[in-house]
Short mmCIF file of C-alpha atoms in Angstrom, two decimals:
data_model
loop_
_atom_site.label_atom_id
_atom_site.label_comp_id
_atom_site.label_asym_id
_atom_site.label_seq_id
_atom_site.Cartn_x
_atom_site.Cartn_y
_atom_site.Cartn_z
CA MET A 1155 -22.94 -59.61 3.23
CA PRO A 1156 -22.42 -56.67 0.35
CA GLN A 1157 -22.77 -58.46 -2.90
CA PRO A 1158 -19.82 -57.28 -5.65
CA LYS A 1159 -21.18 -55.00 -8.61
CA HIS A 1160 -22.42 -57.22 -11.72
CA ALA A 1161 -22.29 -56.21 -15.57
CA ASP A 1162 -24.68 -58.04 -17.79
CA VAL A 1163 -22.13 -58.99 -20.05
CA SER A 1164 -20.69 -62.18 -21.63
CA VAL A 1165 -17.23 -62.65 -22.78
CA ASP A 1166 -16.75 -64.58 -26.11
CA LEU A 1167 -13.91 -67.17 -25.45
CA GLN A 1168 -14.20 -67.80 -29.48
CA GLN A 1169 -12.89 -64.19 -30.26
CA ASP A 1170 -9.35 -63.28 -31.15
CA GLU A 1171 -6.94 -62.63 -28.14
CA GLY A 1172 -6.59 -58.80 -28.70
CA SER A 1173 -10.65 -58.53 -28.57
CA LEU A 1174 -10.51 -60.70 -25.56
CA PHE A 1175 -7.94 -58.58 -23.92
CA SER A 1176 -9.73 -55.49 -24.71
CA GLN A 1177 -12.97 -56.81 -23.46
CA ALA A 1178 -11.40 -57.85 -20.32
CA ALA A 1179 -10.06 -54.34 -19.75
CA ASP A 1180 -13.23 -52.73 -20.73
CA LEU A 1181 -15.01 -55.17 -17.82
CA CYS A 1182 -12.62 -53.95 -15.34
CA GLN A 1183 -13.08 -50.28 -16.16
CA THR A 1184 -16.97 -50.80 -15.76
CA LEU A 1185 -16.85 -52.70 -12.52
CA LEU A 1186 -14.05 -51.28 -10.72
CA PRO A 1187 -14.39 -47.46 -9.85
CA GLN A 1188 -10.98 -46.59 -9.61
CA TRP A 1189 -10.29 -48.08 -13.16
CA ALA A 1190 -13.02 -46.34 -14.85
CA ASN A 1191 -10.80 -43.28 -16.14
CA LEU A 1192 -7.71 -45.49 -17.03
CA PRO A 1193 -6.55 -45.43 -20.65
CA GLU A 1194 -6.78 -48.67 -22.18
CA GLY A 1195 -3.11 -48.76 -23.09
CA ASP A 1196 -2.43 -48.36 -19.21
CA ILE A 1197 -3.73 -51.81 -18.63
CA LYS A 1198 -1.27 -54.96 -19.23
CA VAL A 1199 -3.24 -58.16 -19.98
CA THR A 1200 -1.57 -61.70 -19.80
CA LYS A 1201 -2.72 -65.35 -19.81
CA VAL A 1202 -2.54 -67.13 -16.77
CA SER A 1203 -1.61 -70.49 -16.77
CA GLY A 1204 -3.36 -73.37 -14.69
CA GLY A 1205 -6.80 -72.79 -15.59
CA ILE A 1206 -8.65 -76.30 -16.17
CA THR A 1207 -12.34 -75.15 -16.48
CA ASN A 1208 -11.76 -71.63 -16.83
CA MET A 1209 -9.75 -69.13 -18.87
CA LEU A 1210 -7.77 -67.00 -16.80
CA LEU A 1211 -6.40 -63.43 -17.43
CA LYS A 1212 -4.19 -61.27 -15.11
CA LEU A 1213 -4.70 -57.33 -15.90
CA LYS A 1214 -2.32 -54.99 -14.37
CA PRO A 1215 -2.92 -51.24 -14.50
CA SER A 1216 -0.68 -48.37 -14.06
CA SER A 1217 0.67 -47.84 -10.44
CA PRO A 1218 -0.55 -47.66 -7.67
CA ARG A 1219 -3.52 -49.80 -8.55
CA LEU A 1220 -3.16 -53.53 -7.75
CA PRO A 1221 -3.62 -56.17 -10.36
CA VAL A 1222 -6.72 -58.27 -10.65
CA LEU A 1223 -7.73 -61.80 -11.99
CA VAL A 1224 -10.28 -61.90 -14.55
CA ARG A 1225 -11.84 -65.49 -14.43
CA VAL A 1226 -14.09 -66.50 -17.85
CA PHE A 1227 -15.79 -69.77 -17.05
CA GLY A 1228 -15.40 -72.38 -19.71
CA ASP A 1229 -18.17 -73.13 -22.30
CA HIS A 1230 -20.72 -75.42 -21.01
CA THR A 1231 -19.15 -75.86 -17.73
CA ASP A 1232 -22.42 -74.85 -15.97
CA GLU A 1233 -23.64 -78.40 -16.89
CA VAL A 1234 -21.18 -79.80 -14.17
CA ILE A 1235 -20.97 -76.84 -11.91
CA ASP A 1236 -23.59 -74.49 -10.21
CA ARG A 1237 -22.13 -71.07 -10.57
CA ASP A 1238 -24.75 -69.19 -8.43
CA SER A 1239 -23.76 -71.56 -5.62
CA GLU A 1240 -20.10 -71.23 -6.33
CA GLU A 1241 -20.51 -67.43 -5.57
CA THR A 1242 -22.39 -68.05 -2.50
CA ILE A 1243 -19.63 -70.00 -1.14
CA SER A 1244 -16.76 -68.17 -2.47
CA LEU A 1245 -17.84 -64.80 -0.93
CA GLN A 1246 -18.27 -66.44 2.73
CA LEU A 1247 -14.93 -68.46 2.46
CA HIS A 1248 -13.37 -65.04 1.66
CA GLU A 1249 -14.64 -63.53 4.81
CA VAL A 1250 -13.16 -66.58 6.88
CA GLY A 1251 -9.73 -66.33 5.14
CA PHE A 1252 -9.81 -68.52 1.96
CA GLY A 1253 -9.74 -67.59 -1.56
CA ALA A 1254 -9.65 -64.21 -3.31
CA GLU A 1255 -11.90 -61.17 -2.86
CA ILE A 1256 -14.74 -60.98 -5.69
CA LEU A 1257 -14.42 -57.62 -6.97
CA GLY A 1258 -17.39 -57.79 -9.39
CA THR A 1259 -19.17 -60.52 -11.54
CA PHE A 1260 -20.34 -60.53 -15.22
CA THR A 1261 -22.36 -62.99 -17.12
CA ASN A 1262 -20.04 -65.77 -17.57
CA GLY A 1263 -17.30 -64.91 -15.08
CA ARG A 1264 -15.89 -62.54 -12.56
CA VAL A 1265 -13.15 -60.18 -11.38
CA GLU A 1266 -10.99 -61.17 -8.52
CA ALA A 1267 -8.30 -59.78 -6.38
CA TRP A 1268 -4.71 -61.11 -7.58
CA ILE A 1269 -3.25 -63.34 -5.04
CA HIS A 1270 0.30 -62.62 -4.79
CA MET A 1271 1.29 -66.66 -4.56
CA ARG A 1272 2.09 -69.27 -6.72
CA PRO A 1273 0.62 -72.81 -6.94
CA LEU A 1274 2.10 -75.81 -5.87
CA LYS A 1275 3.74 -78.31 -8.14
CA PRO A 1276 2.41 -81.76 -8.02
CA GLN A 1277 5.58 -83.15 -6.94
CA GLU A 1278 5.76 -80.52 -4.21
CA MET A 1279 2.45 -82.03 -2.40
CA CYS A 1280 4.12 -85.02 -0.85
CA GLU A 1281 6.92 -83.10 0.70
CA ARG A 1282 6.79 -83.16 4.49
CA GLY A 1283 6.63 -79.68 5.29
CA ASN A 1284 3.99 -78.76 2.64
CA ALA A 1285 1.89 -81.93 3.41
CA ALA A 1286 1.94 -80.80 7.19
CA CYS A 1287 0.92 -77.24 6.39
CA ILE A 1288 -1.79 -78.34 3.84
CA ALA A 1289 -3.41 -80.62 6.52
CA ARG A 1290 -3.40 -77.78 9.25
CA ARG A 1291 -5.03 -75.43 6.80
CA LEU A 1292 -7.49 -78.30 5.65
CA ALA A 1293 -8.41 -78.31 9.28
CA ASP A 1294 -9.32 -74.90 9.67
CA PHE A 1295 -11.18 -75.01 6.32
CA HIS A 1296 -13.24 -77.64 7.45
CA ALA A 1297 -14.31 -75.44 10.45
CA ALA A 1298 -16.17 -72.98 8.14
CA ASP A 1299 -19.47 -72.66 8.38
CA VAL A 1300 -21.16 -72.15 5.04
CA LYS A 1301 -24.87 -71.32 5.03
CA ASP A 1302 -27.36 -71.12 2.22
CA ILE A 1303 -26.73 -74.52 0.87
CA SER A 1304 -27.36 -77.73 1.52
CA ARG A 1305 -25.65 -79.45 4.33
CA LYS A 1306 -26.08 -82.94 3.26
CA PRO A 1307 -23.08 -84.75 1.55
CA GLN A 1308 -22.87 -84.27 -1.93
CA VAL A 1309 -20.12 -86.23 -3.49
CA PHE A 1310 -22.14 -89.45 -4.19
CA GLN A 1311 -24.96 -87.65 -6.01
CA ARG A 1312 -22.45 -85.72 -8.09
CA ILE A 1313 -20.48 -88.45 -9.16
CA LEU A 1314 -23.46 -90.61 -10.13
CA LYS A 1315 -25.03 -87.61 -12.14
CA TRP A 1316 -21.53 -87.36 -14.05
CA LEU A 1317 -21.28 -91.07 -14.45
CA ASP A 1318 -24.62 -90.94 -16.27
CA GLN A 1319 -23.69 -88.10 -18.17
CA ALA A 1320 -20.35 -89.94 -19.33
CA ALA A 1321 -22.31 -93.03 -20.11
CA HIS A 1322 -24.55 -91.16 -22.77
CA MET A 1323 -21.81 -89.40 -24.29
CA THR A 1324 -20.59 -90.13 -28.14
CA TYR A 1325 -17.53 -89.10 -29.63
CA PRO A 1326 -17.25 -88.64 -33.30
CA ASP A 1327 -13.59 -90.12 -32.95
CA ALA A 1328 -13.84 -93.71 -33.42
CA ASN A 1329 -10.88 -94.34 -30.82
CA LYS A 1330 -12.36 -92.30 -28.16
CA GLN A 1331 -15.63 -93.85 -28.74
CA ASN A 1332 -14.34 -97.53 -28.81
CA ALA A 1333 -12.46 -96.68 -25.41
CA LYS A 1334 -15.47 -95.29 -23.79
CA GLU A 1335 -17.55 -98.29 -24.68
CA ALA A 1336 -15.03 -100.61 -23.38
CA LYS A 1337 -15.76 -98.96 -19.83
CA ASP A 1338 -17.89 -100.87 -17.33
CA PHE A 1339 -20.42 -98.09 -16.13
CA GLN A 1340 -22.34 -100.41 -14.12
CA ALA A 1341 -19.38 -101.97 -12.34
CA MET A 1342 -18.20 -98.29 -11.56
CA ARG A 1343 -21.98 -97.54 -10.21
CA SER A 1344 -22.01 -100.44 -8.28
CA GLU A 1345 -18.52 -99.64 -6.41
CA ILE A 1346 -19.85 -96.08 -5.95
CA LEU A 1347 -22.83 -97.12 -4.15
CA GLU A 1348 -20.94 -99.59 -2.15
CA LEU A 1349 -18.63 -96.70 -0.76
CA GLN A 1350 -21.81 -94.62 -0.12
CA GLN A 1351 -22.97 -97.10 2.13
CA ILE A 1352 -19.76 -97.53 3.62
CA CYS A 1353 -19.47 -93.84 4.53
CA GLU A 1354 -23.15 -93.82 6.01
CA LYS A 1355 -22.60 -96.91 7.92
CA LEU A 1356 -19.49 -95.50 9.39
CA GLU A 1357 -21.04 -92.12 10.16
CA CYS A 1358 -18.18 -90.14 8.71
CA PRO A 1359 -18.14 -86.60 9.97
CA VAL A 1360 -19.73 -84.05 7.49
CA VAL A 1361 -17.73 -80.93 6.95
CA PHE A 1362 -17.57 -78.01 4.40
CA SER A 1363 -15.16 -79.58 1.89
CA HIS A 1364 -13.14 -78.21 -1.01
CA ASN A 1365 -13.42 -81.36 -3.12
CA ASP A 1366 -10.67 -80.29 -5.58
CA LEU A 1367 -7.46 -80.06 -3.42
CA LEU A 1368 -5.11 -80.47 -6.57
CA SER A 1369 -1.70 -78.76 -6.43
CA GLY A 1370 -2.92 -76.06 -8.49
CA ASN A 1371 -5.40 -75.20 -5.95
CA VAL A 1372 -2.91 -74.66 -3.15
CA MET A 1373 -1.19 -71.48 -3.07
CA ILE A 1374 2.01 -70.69 -1.26
CA PRO A 1375 4.31 -67.51 -1.14
CA HIS A 1376 7.25 -66.69 -3.58
CA GLU A 1377 10.71 -67.35 -3.10
CA GLY A 1378 12.47 -64.86 -1.18
CA THR A 1379 9.09 -63.56 0.77
CA PRO A 1380 8.99 -63.13 4.43
CA GLU A 1381 5.60 -65.00 4.20
CA LEU A 1382 7.45 -68.16 2.70
CA GLU A 1383 10.03 -68.02 5.67
CA ALA A 1384 7.18 -67.85 7.87
CA LEU A 1385 5.34 -70.69 6.15
CA GLN A 1386 8.64 -73.11 6.42
CA GLN A 1387 8.68 -71.96 10.45
CA GLY A 1388 5.23 -73.50 10.82
CA GLN A 1389 3.11 -70.63 10.44
CA VAL A 1390 0.00 -71.61 8.56
CA ASP A 1391 -2.60 -68.81 7.87
CA SER A 1392 -4.15 -66.90 5.10
CA SER A 1393 -0.58 -64.86 4.52
CA THR A 1394 1.24 -68.09 4.15
CA MET A 1395 -1.05 -70.53 2.41
CA GLN A 1396 -4.37 -70.10 0.33
CA PHE A 1397 -6.53 -72.50 -1.11
CA ILE A 1398 -8.43 -71.26 -4.36
CA ASP A 1399 -10.97 -72.62 -6.90
CA PHE A 1400 -14.31 -73.51 -5.05
CA GLU A 1401 -16.26 -74.75 -8.09
CA TYR A 1402 -16.77 -78.16 -6.47
CA GLY A 1403 -16.96 -77.09 -2.89
CA SER A 1404 -19.84 -78.54 -0.83
CA TYR A 1405 -20.75 -80.25 2.38
CA ASN A 1406 -19.13 -83.52 2.13
CA TYR A 1407 -17.70 -86.65 4.15
CA ARG A 1408 -14.67 -85.17 5.83
CA GLY A 1409 -12.39 -88.01 4.27
CA TYR A 1410 -12.98 -87.19 0.78
CA ASP A 1411 -10.74 -84.06 1.05
CA PHE A 1412 -7.97 -86.29 2.49
CA ALA A 1413 -8.33 -89.00 -0.11
CA ASN A 1414 -8.43 -86.20 -3.07
CA ASN A 1415 -5.40 -84.68 -1.76
CA TRP A 1416 -3.35 -87.79 -1.42
CA CYS A 1417 -4.57 -89.07 -5.03
CA GLU A 1418 -3.23 -85.90 -6.20
CA TYR A 1419 0.40 -87.04 -5.23
CA ALA A 1420 0.28 -88.90 -8.39
CA GLY A 1421 0.39 -85.81 -10.55
CA PHE A 1422 -0.98 -85.53 -14.15
CA GLN A 1423 0.78 -88.72 -15.27
CA GLY A 1424 -1.33 -90.90 -12.59
CA ASP A 1425 1.72 -92.50 -10.55
CA TYR A 1426 0.32 -93.98 -7.83
CA SER A 1427 3.30 -95.16 -6.41
CA ARG A 1428 3.58 -91.94 -4.90
CA TYR A 1429 0.42 -92.36 -3.11
CA PRO A 1430 1.39 -91.80 0.53
CA ASP A 1431 2.15 -94.66 2.75
CA GLU A 1432 1.02 -95.04 6.70
CA LYS A 1433 3.77 -92.91 8.06
CA GLN A 1434 2.72 -90.14 5.51
CA GLN A 1435 -1.06 -90.57 6.24
CA ALA A 1436 -0.21 -90.48 9.77
CA LEU A 1437 1.72 -87.22 9.79
CA PHE A 1438 -1.04 -85.61 7.60
CA VAL A 1439 -3.90 -86.69 9.98
CA THR A 1440 -1.68 -85.83 13.10
CA ASN A 1441 -1.24 -82.34 11.94
CA TYR A 1442 -5.01 -82.02 10.96
CA LEU A 1443 -5.99 -83.11 14.46
CA GLN A 1444 -3.30 -81.17 16.30
CA GLN A 1445 -4.70 -78.04 14.27
CA GLN A 1446 -8.13 -78.91 15.79
CA GLY A 1447 -6.69 -78.96 19.43
CA ASN A 1448 -6.03 -82.66 19.67
CA PRO A 1449 -2.39 -82.76 20.57
CA SER A 1450 -2.11 -86.90 20.53
CA PRO A 1451 -0.07 -88.30 17.34
CA VAL A 1452 -1.55 -90.68 15.36
CA ARG A 1453 -0.14 -94.05 15.21
CA PRO A 1454 0.40 -95.55 11.18
CA THR A 1455 -1.71 -98.60 11.77
CA LEU A 1456 -4.92 -96.41 12.32
CA CYS A 1457 -4.63 -95.30 8.82
CA CYS A 1458 -4.81 -98.70 7.30
CA ASN A 1459 -8.59 -98.77 6.82
CA ALA A 1460 -8.35 -95.12 5.69
CA ALA A 1461 -5.82 -95.94 2.92
CA ARG A 1462 -7.79 -99.07 1.82
CA LEU A 1463 -11.24 -96.89 1.54
CA THR A 1464 -9.40 -93.99 0.02
CA SER A 1465 -7.44 -95.82 -2.55
CA ALA A 1466 -10.60 -96.78 -4.03
CA LYS A 1467 -10.85 -93.14 -5.79
CA ALA A 1468 -7.01 -93.80 -7.18
CA ASP A 1469 -8.70 -97.27 -8.48
CA THR A 1470 -11.55 -95.65 -10.40
#
């Protein structure tokens, strides 16, 4: 697999906006041959909302060149994210129809092809049509054979690592420090280990998992496009629905992506009354299995145990 061109340059996120935009344009001219001779004034730079761990910039050159996304990794995010593994995963997933093409890399980020879609809103996740399509796309995602990374489930190892980091954090703000000290980290550790034992006892299938399937990482076509019409008619593929941002991607127990996606129905306000009921869960699982070639519908009662297990993520 060919590797994208790399520039040994680090983008300073603390610089003023004008300097940041100018550096991003320079990077594109360095990494993208077709941009090399473009005057800087021909490149329009805008910030893109939605990035949680990264700074996202859209760069649109003069026609006929296509726009690109410059992704600058957030400061200190490499403490929780393996960026080399992320690049390995992203390159392979793009080959099978997921995520943006990586056009170039730099020390603390990369340049990606622009995806002409929009992210779902939290309240759209639970809509019947969207939920069914996400389930079908997830079945295809879980079929990906991602190489050169560990095939052992990573979720509990990561959670325990982050839990230890959180337990040792201190805050200069007294209210934040008091709130942190009120947390029972040992109880959380015990619950995590108990859930790990359950997954191992049940011999849950291990698949390549997204592990962060929130609304902002599910992209659908814009209004008025033939691709959106195709999605609404049940066509689910790379042209009608995309998953993006594989920072936390790894092999994992299959049910984690189900649980993670369902918990995201609660939105940023954490309204878990929106968590899917048994019928909604059955619809999701049925579509997932049908995409895998199993035509039999799932009865809602079969989702009861899954609901109890996955609700543990919401409780924590």
